[in-house]
Coordinates of C-alpha atoms in Angstrom, one line a residue:
X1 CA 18.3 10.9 -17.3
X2 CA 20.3 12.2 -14.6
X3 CA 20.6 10.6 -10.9
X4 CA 19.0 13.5 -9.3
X5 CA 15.8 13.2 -11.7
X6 CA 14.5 10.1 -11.0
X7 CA 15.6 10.4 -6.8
X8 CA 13.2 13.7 -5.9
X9 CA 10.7 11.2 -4.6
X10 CA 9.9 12.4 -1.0
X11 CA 6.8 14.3 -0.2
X12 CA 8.9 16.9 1.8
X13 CA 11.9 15.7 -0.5
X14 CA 10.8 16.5 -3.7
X15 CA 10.4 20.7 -3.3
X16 CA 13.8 20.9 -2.1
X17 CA 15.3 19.2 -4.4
X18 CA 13.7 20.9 -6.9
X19 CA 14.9 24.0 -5.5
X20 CA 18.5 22.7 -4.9
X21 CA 19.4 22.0 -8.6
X22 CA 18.2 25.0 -10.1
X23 CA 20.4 27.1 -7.0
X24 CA 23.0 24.8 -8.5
X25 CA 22.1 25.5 -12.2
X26 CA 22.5 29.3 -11.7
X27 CA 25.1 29.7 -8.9
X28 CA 27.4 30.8 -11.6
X29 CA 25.7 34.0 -12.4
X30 CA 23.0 34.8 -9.4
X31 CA 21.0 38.0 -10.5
X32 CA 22.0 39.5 -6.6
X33 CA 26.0 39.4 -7.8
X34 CA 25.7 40.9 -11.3
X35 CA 27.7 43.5 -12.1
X36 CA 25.4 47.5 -11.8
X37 CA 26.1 47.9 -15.9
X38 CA 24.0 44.3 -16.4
X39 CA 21.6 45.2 -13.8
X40 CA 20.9 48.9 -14.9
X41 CA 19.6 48.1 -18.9
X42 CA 16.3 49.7 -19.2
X43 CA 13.9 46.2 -20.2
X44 CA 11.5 48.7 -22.3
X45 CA 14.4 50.1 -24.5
X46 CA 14.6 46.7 -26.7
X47 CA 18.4 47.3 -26.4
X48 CA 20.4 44.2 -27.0
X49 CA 22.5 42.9 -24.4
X50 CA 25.7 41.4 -24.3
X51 CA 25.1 37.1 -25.0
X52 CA 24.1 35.9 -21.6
X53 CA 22.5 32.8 -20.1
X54 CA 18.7 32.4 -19.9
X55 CA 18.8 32.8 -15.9
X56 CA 20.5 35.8 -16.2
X57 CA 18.2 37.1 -19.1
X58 CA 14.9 36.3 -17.6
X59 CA 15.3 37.8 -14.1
X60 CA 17.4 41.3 -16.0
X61 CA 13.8 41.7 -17.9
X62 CA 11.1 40.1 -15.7
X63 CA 12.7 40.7 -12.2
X64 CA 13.7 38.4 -10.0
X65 CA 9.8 38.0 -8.6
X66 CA 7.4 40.3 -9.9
X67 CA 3.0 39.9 -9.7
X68 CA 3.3 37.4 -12.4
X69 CA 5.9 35.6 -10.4
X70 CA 3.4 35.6 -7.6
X71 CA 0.6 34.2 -9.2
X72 CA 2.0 31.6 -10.8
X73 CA 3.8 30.3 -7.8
X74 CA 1.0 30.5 -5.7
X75 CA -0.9 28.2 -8.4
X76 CA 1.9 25.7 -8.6
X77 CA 2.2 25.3 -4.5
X78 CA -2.0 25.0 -3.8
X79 CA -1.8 21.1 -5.3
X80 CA 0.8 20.7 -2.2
X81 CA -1.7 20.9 0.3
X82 CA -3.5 17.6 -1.5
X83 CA -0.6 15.6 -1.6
X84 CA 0.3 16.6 1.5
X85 CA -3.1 15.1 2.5
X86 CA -3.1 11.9 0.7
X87 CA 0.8 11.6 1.9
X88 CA -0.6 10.6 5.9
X89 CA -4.5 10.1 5.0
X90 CA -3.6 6.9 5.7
X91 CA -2.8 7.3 9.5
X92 CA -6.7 8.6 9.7
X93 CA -8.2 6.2 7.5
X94 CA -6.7 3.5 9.8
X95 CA -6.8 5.4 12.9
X96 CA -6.5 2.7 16.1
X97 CA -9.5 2.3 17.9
X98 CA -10.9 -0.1 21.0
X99 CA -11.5 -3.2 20.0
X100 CA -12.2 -7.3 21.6
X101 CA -12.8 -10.6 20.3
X102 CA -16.5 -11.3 19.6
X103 CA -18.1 -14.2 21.2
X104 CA -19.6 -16.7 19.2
X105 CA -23.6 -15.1 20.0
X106 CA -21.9 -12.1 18.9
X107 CA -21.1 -10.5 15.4
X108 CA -18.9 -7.6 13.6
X109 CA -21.4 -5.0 14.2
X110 CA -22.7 -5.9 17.9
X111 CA -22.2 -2.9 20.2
X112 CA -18.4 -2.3 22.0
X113 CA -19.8 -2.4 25.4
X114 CA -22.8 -4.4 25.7
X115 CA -20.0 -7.4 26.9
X116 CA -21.4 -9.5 29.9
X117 CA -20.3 -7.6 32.4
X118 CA -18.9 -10.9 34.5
X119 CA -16.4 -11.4 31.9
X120 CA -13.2 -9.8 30.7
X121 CA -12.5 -10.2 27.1
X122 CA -9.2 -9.9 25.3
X123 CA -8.2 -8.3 22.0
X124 CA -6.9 -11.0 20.1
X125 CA -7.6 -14.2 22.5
X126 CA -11.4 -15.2 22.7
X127 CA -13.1 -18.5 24.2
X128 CA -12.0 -21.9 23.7
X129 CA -13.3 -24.8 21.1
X130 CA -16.0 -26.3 23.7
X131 CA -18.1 -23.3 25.4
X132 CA -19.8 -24.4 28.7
X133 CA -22.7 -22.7 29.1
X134 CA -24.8 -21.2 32.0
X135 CA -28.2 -22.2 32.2
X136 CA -29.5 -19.0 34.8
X137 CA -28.1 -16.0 32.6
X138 CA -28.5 -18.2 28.6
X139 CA -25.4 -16.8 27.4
X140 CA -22.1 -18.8 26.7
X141 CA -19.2 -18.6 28.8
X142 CA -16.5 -20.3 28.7
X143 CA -15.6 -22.5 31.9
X144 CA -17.4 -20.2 34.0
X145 CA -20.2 -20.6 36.6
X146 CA -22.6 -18.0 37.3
X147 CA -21.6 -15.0 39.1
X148 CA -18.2 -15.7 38.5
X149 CA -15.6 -13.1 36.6
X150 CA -14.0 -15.0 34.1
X151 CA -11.2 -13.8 31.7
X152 CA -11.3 -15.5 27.9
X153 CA -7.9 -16.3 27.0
X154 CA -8.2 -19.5 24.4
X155 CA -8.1 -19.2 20.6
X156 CA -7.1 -16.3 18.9
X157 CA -10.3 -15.0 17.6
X158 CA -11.7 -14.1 13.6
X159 CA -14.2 -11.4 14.1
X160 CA -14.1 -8.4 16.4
X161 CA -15.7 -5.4 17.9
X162 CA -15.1 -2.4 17.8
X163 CA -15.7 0.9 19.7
X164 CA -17.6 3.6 17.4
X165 CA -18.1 6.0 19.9
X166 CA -15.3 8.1 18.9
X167 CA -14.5 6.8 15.4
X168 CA -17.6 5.5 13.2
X169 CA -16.0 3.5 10.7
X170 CA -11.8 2.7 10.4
X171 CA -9.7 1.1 7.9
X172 CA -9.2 -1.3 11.0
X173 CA -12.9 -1.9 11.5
X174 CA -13.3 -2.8 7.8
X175 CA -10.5 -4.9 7.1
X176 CA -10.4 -6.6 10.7
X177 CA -6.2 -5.1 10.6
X178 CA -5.7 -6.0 14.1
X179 CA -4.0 -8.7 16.1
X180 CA -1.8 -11.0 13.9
X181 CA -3.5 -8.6 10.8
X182 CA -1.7 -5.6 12.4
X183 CA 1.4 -5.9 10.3
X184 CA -0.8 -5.2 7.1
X185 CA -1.6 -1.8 8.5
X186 CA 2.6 -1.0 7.5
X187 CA 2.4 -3.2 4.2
X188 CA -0.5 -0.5 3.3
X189 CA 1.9 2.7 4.1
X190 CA 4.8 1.1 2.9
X191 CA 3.1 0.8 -0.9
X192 CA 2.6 4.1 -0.9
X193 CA 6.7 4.8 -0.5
X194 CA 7.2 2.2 -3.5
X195 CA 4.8 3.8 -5.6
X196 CA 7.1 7.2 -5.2
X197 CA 9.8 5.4 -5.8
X198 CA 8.2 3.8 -9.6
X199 CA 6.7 7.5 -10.1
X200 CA 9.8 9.3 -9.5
X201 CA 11.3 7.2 -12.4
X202 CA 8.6 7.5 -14.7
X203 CA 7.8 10.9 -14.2
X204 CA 11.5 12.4 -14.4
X205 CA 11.7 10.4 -17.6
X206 CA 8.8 12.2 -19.0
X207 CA 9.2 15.5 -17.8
X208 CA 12.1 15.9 -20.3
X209 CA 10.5 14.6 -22.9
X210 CA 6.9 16.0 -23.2
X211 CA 7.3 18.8 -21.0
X212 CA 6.6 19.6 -17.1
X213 CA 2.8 20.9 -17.9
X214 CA 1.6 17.6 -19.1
X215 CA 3.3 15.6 -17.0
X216 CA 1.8 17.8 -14.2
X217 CA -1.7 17.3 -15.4
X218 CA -1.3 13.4 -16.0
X219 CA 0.0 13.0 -12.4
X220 CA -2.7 14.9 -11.0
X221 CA -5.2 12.9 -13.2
X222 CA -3.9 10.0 -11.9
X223 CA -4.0 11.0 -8.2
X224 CA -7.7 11.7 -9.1
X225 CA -8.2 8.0 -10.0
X226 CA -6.1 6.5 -8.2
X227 CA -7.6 8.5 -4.7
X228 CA -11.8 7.7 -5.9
X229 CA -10.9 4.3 -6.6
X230 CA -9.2 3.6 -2.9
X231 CA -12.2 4.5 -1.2
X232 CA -14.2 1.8 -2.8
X233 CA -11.3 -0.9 -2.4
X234 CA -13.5 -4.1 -1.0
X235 CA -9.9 -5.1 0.2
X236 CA -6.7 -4.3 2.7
X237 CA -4.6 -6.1 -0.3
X238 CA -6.5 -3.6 -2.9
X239 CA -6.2 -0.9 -1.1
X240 CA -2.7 -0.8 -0.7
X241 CA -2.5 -1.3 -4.3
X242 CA -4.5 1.7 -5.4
X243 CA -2.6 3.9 -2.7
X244 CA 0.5 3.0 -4.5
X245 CA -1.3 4.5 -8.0
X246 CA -1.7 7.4 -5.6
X247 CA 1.9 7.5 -4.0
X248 CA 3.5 7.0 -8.2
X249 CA 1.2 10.4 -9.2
X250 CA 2.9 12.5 -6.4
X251 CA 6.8 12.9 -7.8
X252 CA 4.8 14.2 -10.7
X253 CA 3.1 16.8 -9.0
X254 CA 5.7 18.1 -6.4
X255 CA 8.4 18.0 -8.9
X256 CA 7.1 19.1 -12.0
X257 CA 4.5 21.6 -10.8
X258 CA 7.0 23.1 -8.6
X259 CA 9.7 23.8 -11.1
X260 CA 7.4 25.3 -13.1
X261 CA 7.0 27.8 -11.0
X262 CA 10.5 28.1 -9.6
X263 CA 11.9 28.8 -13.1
X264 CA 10.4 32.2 -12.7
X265 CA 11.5 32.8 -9.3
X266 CA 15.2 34.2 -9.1
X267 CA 18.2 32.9 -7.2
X268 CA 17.6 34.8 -4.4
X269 CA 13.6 34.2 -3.7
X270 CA 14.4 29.9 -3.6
X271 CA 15.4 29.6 0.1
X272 CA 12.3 31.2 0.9
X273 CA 10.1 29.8 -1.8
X274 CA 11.8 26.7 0.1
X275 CA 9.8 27.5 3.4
X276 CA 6.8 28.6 1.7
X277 CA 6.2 25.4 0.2
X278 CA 7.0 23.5 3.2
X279 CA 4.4 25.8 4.8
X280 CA 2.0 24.7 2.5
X281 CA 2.4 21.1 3.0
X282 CA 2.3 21.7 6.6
X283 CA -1.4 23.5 6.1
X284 CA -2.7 20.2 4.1
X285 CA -1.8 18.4 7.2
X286 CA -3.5 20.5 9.4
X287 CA -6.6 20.7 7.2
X288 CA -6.2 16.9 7.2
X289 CA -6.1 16.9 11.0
X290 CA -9.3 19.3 11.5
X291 CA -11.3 17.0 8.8
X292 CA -10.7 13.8 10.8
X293 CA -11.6 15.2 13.5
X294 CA -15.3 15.7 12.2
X295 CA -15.2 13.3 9.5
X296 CA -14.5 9.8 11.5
X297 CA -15.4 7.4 8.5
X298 CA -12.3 6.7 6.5
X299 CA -14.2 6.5 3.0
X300 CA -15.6 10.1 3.7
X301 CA -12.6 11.1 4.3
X302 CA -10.7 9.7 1.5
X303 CA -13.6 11.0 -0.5
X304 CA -13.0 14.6 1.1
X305 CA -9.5 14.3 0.0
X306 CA -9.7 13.1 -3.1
X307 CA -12.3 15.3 -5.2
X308 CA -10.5 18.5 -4.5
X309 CA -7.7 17.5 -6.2
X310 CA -9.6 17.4 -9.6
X311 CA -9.7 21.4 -9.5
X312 CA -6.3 21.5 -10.4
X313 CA -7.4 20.1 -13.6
X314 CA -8.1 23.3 -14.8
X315 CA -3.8 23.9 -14.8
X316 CA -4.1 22.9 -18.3
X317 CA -5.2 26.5 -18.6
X318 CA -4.2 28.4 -15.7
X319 CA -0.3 27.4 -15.4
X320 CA 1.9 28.0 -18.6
X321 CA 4.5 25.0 -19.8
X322 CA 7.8 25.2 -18.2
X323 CA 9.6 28.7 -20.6
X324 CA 13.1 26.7 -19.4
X325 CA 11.8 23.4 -21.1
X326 CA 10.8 25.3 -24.1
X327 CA 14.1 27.3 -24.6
X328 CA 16.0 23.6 -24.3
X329 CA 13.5 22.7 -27.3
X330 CA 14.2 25.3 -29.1
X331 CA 10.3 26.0 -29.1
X332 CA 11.2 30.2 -28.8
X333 CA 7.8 31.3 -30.2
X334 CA 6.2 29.3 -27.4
X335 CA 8.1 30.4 -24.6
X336 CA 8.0 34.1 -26.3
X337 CA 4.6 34.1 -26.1
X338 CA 4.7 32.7 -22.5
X339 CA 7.4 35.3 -21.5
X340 CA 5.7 38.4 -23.1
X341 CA 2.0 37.3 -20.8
X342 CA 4.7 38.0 -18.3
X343 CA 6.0 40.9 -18.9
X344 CA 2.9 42.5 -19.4
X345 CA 1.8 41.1 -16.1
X346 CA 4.7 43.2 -13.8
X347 CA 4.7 45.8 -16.8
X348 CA 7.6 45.7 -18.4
X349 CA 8.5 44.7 -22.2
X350 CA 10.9 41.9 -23.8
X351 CA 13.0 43.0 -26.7
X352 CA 11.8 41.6 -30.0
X353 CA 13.7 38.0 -31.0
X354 CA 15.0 37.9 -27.0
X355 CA 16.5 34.4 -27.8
X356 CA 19.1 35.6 -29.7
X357 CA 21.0 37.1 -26.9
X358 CA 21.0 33.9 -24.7
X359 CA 24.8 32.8 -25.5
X360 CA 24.5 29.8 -27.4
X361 CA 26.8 27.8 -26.0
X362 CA 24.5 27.5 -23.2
X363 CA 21.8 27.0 -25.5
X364 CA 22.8 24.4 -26.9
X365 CA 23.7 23.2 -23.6
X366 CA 20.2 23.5 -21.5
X367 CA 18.8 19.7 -23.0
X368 CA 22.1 18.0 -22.6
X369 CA 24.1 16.6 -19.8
X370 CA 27.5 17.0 -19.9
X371 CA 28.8 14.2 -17.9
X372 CA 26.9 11.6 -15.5
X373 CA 28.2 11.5 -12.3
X374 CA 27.9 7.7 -11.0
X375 CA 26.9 7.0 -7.2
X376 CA 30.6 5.4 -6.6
X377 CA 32.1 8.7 -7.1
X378 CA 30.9 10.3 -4.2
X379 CA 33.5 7.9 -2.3
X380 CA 36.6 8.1 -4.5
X381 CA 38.4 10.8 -2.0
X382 CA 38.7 10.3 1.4
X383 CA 36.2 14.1 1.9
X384 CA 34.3 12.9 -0.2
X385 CA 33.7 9.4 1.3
X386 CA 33.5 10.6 4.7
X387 CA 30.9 13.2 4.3
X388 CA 28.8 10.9 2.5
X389 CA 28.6 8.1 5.1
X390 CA 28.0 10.5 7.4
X391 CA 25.1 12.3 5.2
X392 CA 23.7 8.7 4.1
X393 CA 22.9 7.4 8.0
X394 CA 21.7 11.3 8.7
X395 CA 18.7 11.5 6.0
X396 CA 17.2 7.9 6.5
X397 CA 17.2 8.3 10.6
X398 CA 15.7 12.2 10.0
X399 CA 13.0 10.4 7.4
X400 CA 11.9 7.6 10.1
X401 CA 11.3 10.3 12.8
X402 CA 9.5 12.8 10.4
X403 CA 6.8 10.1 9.5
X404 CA 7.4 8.2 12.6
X405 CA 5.6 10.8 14.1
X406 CA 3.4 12.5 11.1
X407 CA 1.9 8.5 11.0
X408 CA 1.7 8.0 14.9
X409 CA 0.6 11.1 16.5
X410 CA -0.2 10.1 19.8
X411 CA 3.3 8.4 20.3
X412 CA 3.6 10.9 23.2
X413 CA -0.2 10.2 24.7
X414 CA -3.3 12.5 24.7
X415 CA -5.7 13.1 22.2
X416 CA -4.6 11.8 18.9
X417 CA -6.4 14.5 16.4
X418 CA -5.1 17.6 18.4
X419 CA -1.9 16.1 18.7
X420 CA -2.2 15.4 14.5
X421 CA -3.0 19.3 14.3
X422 CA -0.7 21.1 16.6
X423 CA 2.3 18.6 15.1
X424 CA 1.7 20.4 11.8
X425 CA 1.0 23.3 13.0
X426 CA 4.5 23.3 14.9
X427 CA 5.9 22.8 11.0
X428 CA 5.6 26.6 10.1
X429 CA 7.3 28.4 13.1
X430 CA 9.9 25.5 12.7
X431 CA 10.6 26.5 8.6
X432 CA 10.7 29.8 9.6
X433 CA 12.9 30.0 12.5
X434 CA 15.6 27.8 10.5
X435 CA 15.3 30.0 7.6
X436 CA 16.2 33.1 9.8
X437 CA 19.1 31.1 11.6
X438 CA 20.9 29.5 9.8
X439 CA 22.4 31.9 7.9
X440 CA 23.1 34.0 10.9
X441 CA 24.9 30.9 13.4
X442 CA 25.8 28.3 10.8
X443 CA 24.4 24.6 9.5
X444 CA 26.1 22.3 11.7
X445 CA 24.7 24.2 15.1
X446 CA 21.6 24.2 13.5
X447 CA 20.8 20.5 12.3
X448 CA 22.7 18.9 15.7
X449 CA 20.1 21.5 17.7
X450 CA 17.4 20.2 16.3
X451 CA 18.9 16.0 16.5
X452 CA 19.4 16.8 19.9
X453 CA 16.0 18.5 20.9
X454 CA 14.1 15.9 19.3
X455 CA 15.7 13.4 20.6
X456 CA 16.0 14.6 24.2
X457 CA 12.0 14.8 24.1
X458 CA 11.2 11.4 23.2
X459 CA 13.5 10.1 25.9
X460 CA 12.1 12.4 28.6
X461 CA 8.8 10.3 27.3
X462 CA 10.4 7.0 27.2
X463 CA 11.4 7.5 31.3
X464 CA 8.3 9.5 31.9
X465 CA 5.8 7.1 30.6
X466 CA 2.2 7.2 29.6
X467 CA 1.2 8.9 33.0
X468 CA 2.1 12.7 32.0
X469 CA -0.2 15.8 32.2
X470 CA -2.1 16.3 28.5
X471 CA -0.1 19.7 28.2
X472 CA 3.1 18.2 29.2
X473 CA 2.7 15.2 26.2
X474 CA 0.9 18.0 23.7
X475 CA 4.5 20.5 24.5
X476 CA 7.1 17.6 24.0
X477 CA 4.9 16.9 20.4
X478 CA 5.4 20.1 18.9
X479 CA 9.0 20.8 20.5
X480 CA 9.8 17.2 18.7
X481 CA 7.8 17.3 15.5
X482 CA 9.0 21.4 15.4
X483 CA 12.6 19.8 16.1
X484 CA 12.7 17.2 13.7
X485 CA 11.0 19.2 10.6
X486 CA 13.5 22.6 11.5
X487 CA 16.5 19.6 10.9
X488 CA 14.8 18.3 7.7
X489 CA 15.1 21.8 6.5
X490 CA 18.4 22.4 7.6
X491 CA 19.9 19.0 6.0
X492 CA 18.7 20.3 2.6
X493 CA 20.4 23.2 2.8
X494 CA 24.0 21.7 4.5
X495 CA 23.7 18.5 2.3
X496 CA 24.2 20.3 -1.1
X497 CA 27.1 22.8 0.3
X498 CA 29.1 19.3 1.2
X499 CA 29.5 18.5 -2.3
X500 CA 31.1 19.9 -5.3
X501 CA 29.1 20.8 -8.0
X502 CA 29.6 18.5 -10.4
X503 CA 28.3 15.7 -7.9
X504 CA 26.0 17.3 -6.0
X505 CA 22.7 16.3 -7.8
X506 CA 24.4 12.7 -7.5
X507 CA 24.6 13.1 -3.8
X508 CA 21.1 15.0 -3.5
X509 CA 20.0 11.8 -5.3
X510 CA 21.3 9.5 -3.2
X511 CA 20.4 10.9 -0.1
X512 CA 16.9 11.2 -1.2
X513 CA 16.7 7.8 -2.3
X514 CA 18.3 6.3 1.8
X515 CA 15.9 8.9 2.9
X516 CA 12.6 6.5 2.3
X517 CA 14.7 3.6 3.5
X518 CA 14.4 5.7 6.7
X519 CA 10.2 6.3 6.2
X520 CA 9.5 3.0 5.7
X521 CA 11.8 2.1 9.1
X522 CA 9.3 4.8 10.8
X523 CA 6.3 3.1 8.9
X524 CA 7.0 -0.3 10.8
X525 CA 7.9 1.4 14.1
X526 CA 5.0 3.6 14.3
X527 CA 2.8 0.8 13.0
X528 CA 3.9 -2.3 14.1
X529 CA 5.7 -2.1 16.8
X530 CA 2.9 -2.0 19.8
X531 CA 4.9 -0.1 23.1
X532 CA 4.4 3.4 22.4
X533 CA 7.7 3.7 25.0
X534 CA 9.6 1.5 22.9
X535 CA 9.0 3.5 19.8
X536 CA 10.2 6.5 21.5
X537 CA 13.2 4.8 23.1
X538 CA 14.4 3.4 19.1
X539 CA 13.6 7.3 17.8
X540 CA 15.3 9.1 20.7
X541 CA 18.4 6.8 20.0
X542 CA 18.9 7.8 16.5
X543 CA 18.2 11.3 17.2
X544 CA 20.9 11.2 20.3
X545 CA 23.6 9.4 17.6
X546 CA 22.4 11.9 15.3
X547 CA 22.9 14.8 17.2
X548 CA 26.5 13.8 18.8

C-alpha cells in the first residue's frame, strides 16, 4: 500500500487528494493534448485503435464528461454533505452556553436565573464547606447577612446550571464539560481526528483489495452506527469513543466514493470537480448551521444528522464499482458491462472486446506499484528538502485555522449560528474565486494572499476586542474563513507542482498526515483555550509567518 493511500485522511483533505493522484496518474497523456488523429476516431465505428492506456481509451469513447458522467458524480459527491456534517456536529452538540455553580438547595435542572438576586455566583467557584444561613429570607448564603450582596468564591463546585433559554439541551449541560471538565470538550474532537487517521489505513488497505463500492457501502454503514449509537452515549468518555467509529468511516466515504466517480471524469474536468466537491461540503455545513439553529438539543441533532446518511445505502445499486479497479483485476466482463451502461447513457458505442487495445504493459501495470517512495526521500536534495520544510509548517498552521474557526465560530463575537452559516457560506465564492485565479496570476500570489488576509483579520480583532459592531465581527468572519478556505485550495494545487512525480503522492501523503497535527492544534485552541483574543492573537501569528 502506497504512502499516499493510507494519508487522504482529511475531511477537506481527502477529495483533493483523490483528485491529485489521478491528475498525476494521467499527466502523461491528458485527453485536452492528444494528437487530432487520436481525437477524431468515430466511437460507433468499432474501429480498433492503436494500444493505448485505459485513461486515454475511456475519455476517446465516453468523453471526457458526458450525462452519465454527470450523474454518477453527482451521486458520489451528495454523501459529502453528511460527512461534512458529522465532521463539526460536534461544535453544536457542545455548543457553550451560560452557566453557574448550583447552591446546595439547588439542583442540575433548577432554572438559570431564579439566583437570589443579593448574591453573585461564579462559574466554577460556589460556597464554602460551612454555609451560614439567614434566618429572614430561609435560604443559605454563605457569610452573608441580609440585604447584603455577597459574591461566592470557595470550592469549586460539582453541579451546575445552565441557561436553556437559547440552547435546550448541550453536550455541556449533559456531561457537566465545564470548568476543570472543559478540556474533555477537545479530547471529544480530537478522537474524531484519530479515528481518520485508523480509517484512512484500514480503508486504503481495503479499497485495493475488495474494491472502492464495498468499501464505500461498509464505511457508510458504519457511519450509520457509529452516528445512532453517539446520540444515546450515557457518557463524555463514550461519546468520544463512538465519534471516533464515526471519524474511522469517513476516509472511506470521501476517498472511495469520490474516485469512483472521478475515474469517469477526464483530466481536464478535476480542478473543477475539485471546487465542486468542496462546494458540497461547504453546503453540509451550512445545512448544519440552519439545523442548530432550530434544533438546540444535541441528540436531535445528531439524530437529524445521522439517519440521512442511511439513504446512501441504496449506492449498492445506484453507483457502479470503480471500471479502473476492475481493469487492474482483470475483471473485463464486469467493467464491459459497466462501460457499455455508459455509453448508452451519452449515446455513443464501445467496440466489441475494448480491452484489447489498452497497451498491456500498462495493463499489467494498473495493480502494481513500481517503486515505494519512502518519506526520507523528499529531503535527499537540497530543492527537495527545502520545499518540504517549508510545505510541512504550511499545511498543519492552514489545518489549525480551517477548524480553528469551523469549531469556534464566534471567535470574532456576534451571534454564533449566523456566524456558523455565513463562515460556510463564504466557502463557495472563496473555491471559486481561487479556481478562476490562480491560473491567471500564479500559486505563490495566491496562497500568501490568502495567509495574509486571514491573518490581518484576526489581528485587527485581537487589537479591536470584543466591543465591535455585529456587521463589523460577521465581515472579518467570512473575509477570514473565505481567506483561509481560498489558501486550503490553493495549497493543493501548489503542493503537488513542488514535487517530481515519482514523489509526489509521498509528499501529498505527508502533508496530509502534519496537516491533522495542525487540526488538533486548532481543536485545543478553539476549545480549550478560554480568551477569545488570545486565540485570535496565536491564529493571526501563524497566518502572518505564513504569509511572509
Amino acid at each position: 500500500m502506497q504512502f499516499s493511500e493510507i494519508a487522504s485522511n482529511h475531511d477537506r483533505d481527502d477529495i483533493s487528494t483523490a483528485i491529485i493522484n489521478f491528475d498525476s496518474e494521467s499527466e502523461s497523456g491528458s485527453v485536452s493534448q492528444r494528437t487530432s488523429s487520436e481525437t477524431s476516431a468515430e466511437p460507433s465505428t468499432g474501429k480498433r485503435l492503436s494500444k493505448m492506456k485505459f485513461d486515454d481509451f475511456l475519455f476517446t469513447h465516453l468523453g471526457e464528461i458526458g450525462k452519465y458522467q454527470k450523474i454518477q458524480f453527482l451521486l458520489v459527491c451528495l454523501p459529502t454533505i453528511i460527512v461534512s456534517m458529522h465532521a463539526v456536529s460536534w461544535t453544536l452538540a457542545a455548543v457553550p452556553v451560560p452557566y453557574r455553580c448550583a447552591l446546595p438547595s439547588e439542583t442540575h435542572e433548577s432554572p438559570y436565573y431564579s439566583t437570589d438576586p443579593r448574591l453573585t455566583i461564579k462559574e466554577c467557584k460556589g460556597w464554602d464547606e460551612a454555609p451560614v444561613p439567614v434566618n429572614q429570607s430561609g435560604s443559605p448564603k454563605v457569610h452573608c447577612y441580609y440585604n447584603e450582596n455577597c459574591e461566592l468564591d470557595g470550592e469549586t463546585c460539582d453541579v451546575h446550571v445552565f441557561d436553556r433559554s437559547r440552547v435546550v439541551y448541550s453536550a455541556l449541560d449533559r456531561w457537566e464539560l465545564v470548568c476543570g471538565r472543559g478540556s474533555f470538550r477537545a479530547h471529544v474532537q480530537m478522537s474524531y481526528y484519530i479515528g481518520q487517521l485508523a480509517g484512512s489505513f484500514v480503508f486504503g488497505l481495503l479499497g485495493d483489495r475488495i474494491g472502492r463500492k464495498k468499501v464505500c457501502i461498509m464505511a457508510i454503514a458504519t457511519q450509520v452506527t457509529f452516528g445512532l449509537a453517539s446520540v444515546f452515549a450515557p457518557t463524555w468518555w463514550s461519546f468520544a469513543i463512538l465519534r471516533a467509529g464515526i471519524g474511522f468511516s469517513h476516509p472511506g466515504i470521501f476517498v472511495i466514493a469520490v474516485v469512483v466517480g472521478m475515474e469517469l471524469v477526464g483530466p481536464k474536468y478535476r480542478r473543477l470537480a475539485s471546487v465542486i466537491t468542496g462546494g458540497f461540503f461547504a453546503v453540509g455545513q451550512i445545512l448544519l448551521g440552519i439545523e442548530g439553529n432550530f434544533v438546540t438539543n444535541y441528540q436531535h441533532l445528531l439524530l437529524l444528522i445521522t439517519l440521512p446518511g442511511a439513504v446512501f445505502l441504496s449506492y449498492w445499486w445506484l453507483v457502479p464499482e470503480s471500471p479502473r479497479w476492475l481493469v487492474s483485476q482483470r475483471r473485463f466482463e464486469e467493467a464491459d458491462k459497466i462501460l457499455r451502461r455508459a455509453a448508452k447513457t451519452n449515446g455513443v458505442t464501445l467496440p466489441e472486446k475494448w480491452w484489447e487495445e489498452l497497451d498491456s504493459e500498462t495493463e499489467r501495470k494498473e495493480g502494481k506499484t513500481v517503486r515505494k517512495y519512502k518519506v526520507w526521500d523528499l529531503f535527499k536534495t537540497p530543492i527537495l528538502r527545502k520545499r518540504a520544510l517549508v510545505t510541512f509548517f504550511l499545511w498543519p498552521c492552514v489545518s489549525m485555522v480551517y477548524y480553528g474557526m469551523a469549531l469556534k465560530p464566534n471567535i470574532l463575537g456576534g451571534d454564533m449560528y449566523l456566524n456558523f452559516i455565513f463562515a460556510a457560506l463564504v466557502e463557495i465564492p472563496a473555491l471559486v474565486l481561487v479556481y478562476l485565479t490562480i491560473d491567471r496570476i500564479g500559486r505563490r500570489i495566491v496562497t500568501s494572499t490568502g495567509y495574509f488576509l486571514a491573518g490581518a483579520c484576526l489581528l485587527i480583532n485581537y487589537f479591536l476586542g470584543d466591543n465591535v459592531p455585529l456587521l463589523v465581527s460577521i465581515i472579518q468572519m467570512m473575509i477570514s474563513k473565505g481567506a483561509i478556505t481560498g489558501t486550503y485550495a490553493a495549497i493543493y494545487t501548489y503542493t503537488p507542482e513542488l514535487f517530481p512525480t515519482v514523489i509526489r503522492n509521498t509528499a501529498m501523503g505527508v502533508c496530509s498526515m502534519v496537516a491533522r497535527l495542525g487540526a488538533i492544534s486548532g481543536t485545543y485552541l478553539s476549545m480549550w483555550i478560554v480568551s477569545n483574543l488570545v486565540q485570535s492573537s496565536l491564529f493571526s501569528f501563524f497566518n502572518v509567518i505564513k504569509g511572509s
